[in-house]
Amino acid sequence: DTEVTQTPKHLVMGMTNKKSLKCEQHMGHRAMYWYKQKAKKPPELMFVYSYEKLSINESVPSRFSPECPNSSLLNLHLHALQPEDSALYLCASSQIISRWPEAFFGQGTRLTVV
Amino acid sequence: AQTVTQSQPEMSVQEAETVTLSCTYDTSENNYYLFWYKQPPSRQMILVIRQEAYKQQNATENRFSVNFQKAAKSFSLKISDSQLGDTAMYFCAFMNPDRGSTLGRLYFGRGTQLTVWP
């Protein structure tokens, strides 16, 4: 199983809503990532979890709140978002100690904030 | 800081032909990995090929191969016998696996949109 599964695939939310994005992997990877990607741009790193602990926060606004309940799951809680937060949100996972630490990506959640 | 540069925003190639996408990077590290990822309209980032910096031999995966020039900090991707399904955005990416503070972080280039036409 080399899949990273993200749900939902599409999400439309109002600026006062609270929603969550979910990511799951069963490859035994102990590093998980959230990236944000605008159209025709490369992904931008938001958060990195290592062994279920937050290790990197790229100065992301607090309206984005990550959570790693266990080694297979990664959530991104959304609250009071702005229209400029509309983007594709990608989850990824990778080995930490490995000859090949490449990241495997999910299909992403297309988020629209109205 | 690591930077990755892709100087070709768009390229096109006819089916069955060969195309080369360019990538240069800047780093002071000696141990690192380089990757090419493909992102078709379906949005999923798919790993195409990978290269370890200490390996002089260029990586090859079926129709995809790289020309890795460590001294020049160049990492180009050659796609042979191009197929319609190769149409996608291609991102070159750099990773330094050793630094705790940059654990697993991928530094991406701006991407090259490749179109394969019949």
Short mmCIF file of N, CA, C and O in Angstrom, two decimals, chain A residues 19-24 32-34 47-49 52-54 64-78 91:
data_model
loop_
_atom_site.label_atom_id
_atom_site.label_comp_id
_atom_site.label_asym_id
_atom_site.label_seq_id
_atom_site.Cartn_x
_atom_site.Cartn_y
_atom_site.Cartn_z
N LYS A 19 -14.17 23.55 9.80
CA LYS A 19 -14.11 22.29 9.08
C LYS A 19 -12.75 21.63 9.33
O LYS A 19 -11.82 22.28 9.84
N SER A 20 -12.64 20.36 8.93
CA SER A 20 -11.37 19.65 9.07
C SER A 20 -11.04 18.89 7.81
O SER A 20 -11.92 18.31 7.16
N LEU A 21 -9.76 18.89 7.48
CA LEU A 21 -9.23 18.04 6.41
C LEU A 21 -8.56 16.84 7.06
O LEU A 21 -7.92 16.97 8.10
N LYS A 22 -8.72 15.68 6.39
CA LYS A 22 -8.14 14.45 6.96
C LYS A 22 -7.17 13.82 5.98
O LYS A 22 -7.34 13.89 4.75
N CYS A 23 -6.17 13.17 6.54
CA CYS A 23 -5.13 12.51 5.76
C CYS A 23 -4.78 11.20 6.47
O CYS A 23 -4.62 11.19 7.70
N GLU A 24 -4.63 10.14 5.69
CA GLU A 24 -4.33 8.83 6.28
C GLU A 24 -3.32 8.09 5.42
O GLU A 24 -3.39 8.12 4.19
N MET A 32 4.89 13.29 8.56
CA MET A 32 3.72 13.67 7.76
C MET A 32 3.71 15.19 7.60
O MET A 32 4.17 15.91 8.50
N TYR A 33 3.17 15.63 6.47
CA TYR A 33 3.31 17.02 6.07
C TYR A 33 1.98 17.58 5.55
O TYR A 33 1.21 16.85 4.93
N TRP A 34 1.79 18.87 5.77
CA TRP A 34 0.75 19.62 5.06
C TRP A 34 1.42 20.67 4.18
O TRP A 34 2.29 21.41 4.64
N PHE A 47 3.25 22.58 7.62
CA PHE A 47 3.57 21.90 8.87
C PHE A 47 4.26 20.57 8.58
O PHE A 47 4.01 19.94 7.56
N VAL A 48 5.12 20.17 9.54
CA VAL A 48 5.73 18.85 9.52
C VAL A 48 5.55 18.22 10.88
O VAL A 48 5.83 18.85 11.91
N TYR A 49 5.08 16.97 10.87
CA TYR A 49 5.02 16.16 12.08
C TYR A 49 6.04 15.05 11.97
O TYR A 49 6.14 14.37 10.95
N GLU A 52 4.72 11.93 15.43
CA GLU A 52 3.47 12.48 15.97
C GLU A 52 3.66 13.79 16.72
O GLU A 52 2.73 14.27 17.38
N LYS A 53 4.83 14.38 16.61
CA LYS A 53 5.06 15.68 17.26
C LYS A 53 5.30 16.75 16.19
O LYS A 53 6.01 16.50 15.20
N LEU A 54 4.74 17.93 16.42
CA LEU A 54 4.94 19.01 15.48
C LEU A 54 6.39 19.46 15.51
O LEU A 54 6.90 19.89 16.54
N PHE A 64 -5.33 27.97 10.97
CA PHE A 64 -5.01 26.59 10.57
C PHE A 64 -4.42 25.89 11.79
O PHE A 64 -3.39 26.33 12.31
N SER A 65 -5.03 24.78 12.18
CA SER A 65 -4.56 24.07 13.36
C SER A 65 -4.34 22.60 13.02
O SER A 65 -5.30 21.86 12.79
N PRO A 66 -3.09 22.15 13.00
CA PRO A 66 -2.85 20.75 12.67
C PRO A 66 -2.97 19.86 13.89
O PRO A 66 -2.84 20.30 15.03
N GLU A 67 -3.20 18.58 13.61
CA GLU A 67 -3.29 17.60 14.68
C GLU A 67 -2.85 16.25 14.14
O GLU A 67 -3.20 15.89 13.00
N CYS A 68 -2.08 15.51 14.92
CA CYS A 68 -1.63 14.18 14.52
C CYS A 68 -2.04 13.20 15.61
O CYS A 68 -1.26 12.96 16.54
N PRO A 69 -3.23 12.63 15.54
CA PRO A 69 -3.74 11.77 16.62
C PRO A 69 -2.94 10.47 16.78
O PRO A 69 -2.84 9.94 17.89
N ASN A 70 -2.43 9.94 15.67
CA ASN A 70 -1.59 8.75 15.75
C ASN A 70 -0.68 8.72 14.52
O ASN A 70 -0.73 9.62 13.68
N SER A 71 0.11 7.68 14.40
CA SER A 71 1.14 7.67 13.36
C SER A 71 0.57 7.54 11.96
O SER A 71 1.29 7.73 10.98
N SER A 72 -0.72 7.23 11.83
CA SER A 72 -1.31 7.04 10.51
C SER A 72 -2.20 8.20 10.07
O SER A 72 -2.56 8.29 8.90
N LEU A 73 -2.55 9.05 11.00
CA LEU A 73 -3.54 10.09 10.71
C LEU A 73 -2.98 11.49 10.91
O LEU A 73 -2.20 11.74 11.83
N LEU A 74 -3.43 12.37 10.04
CA LEU A 74 -3.05 13.78 10.15
C LEU A 74 -4.28 14.60 9.81
O LEU A 74 -4.94 14.34 8.80
N ASN A 75 -4.62 15.54 10.67
CA ASN A 75 -5.77 16.40 10.43
C ASN A 75 -5.31 17.85 10.29
O ASN A 75 -4.26 18.24 10.82
N LEU A 76 -6.12 18.63 9.60
CA LEU A 76 -5.90 20.07 9.55
C LEU A 76 -7.25 20.72 9.84
O LEU A 76 -8.19 20.61 9.04
N HIS A 77 -7.34 21.37 11.00
CA HIS A 77 -8.57 22.01 11.42
C HIS A 77 -8.57 23.46 10.92
O HIS A 77 -7.57 24.18 11.06
N LEU A 78 -9.72 23.84 10.37
CA LEU A 78 -9.84 25.14 9.71
C LEU A 78 -10.91 25.97 10.42
O LEU A 78 -12.02 25.45 10.69
N CYS A 91 -1.46 16.64 1.47
CA CYS A 91 -0.84 15.91 2.58
C CYS A 91 0.23 14.99 1.99
O CYS A 91 0.08 14.49 0.86
#
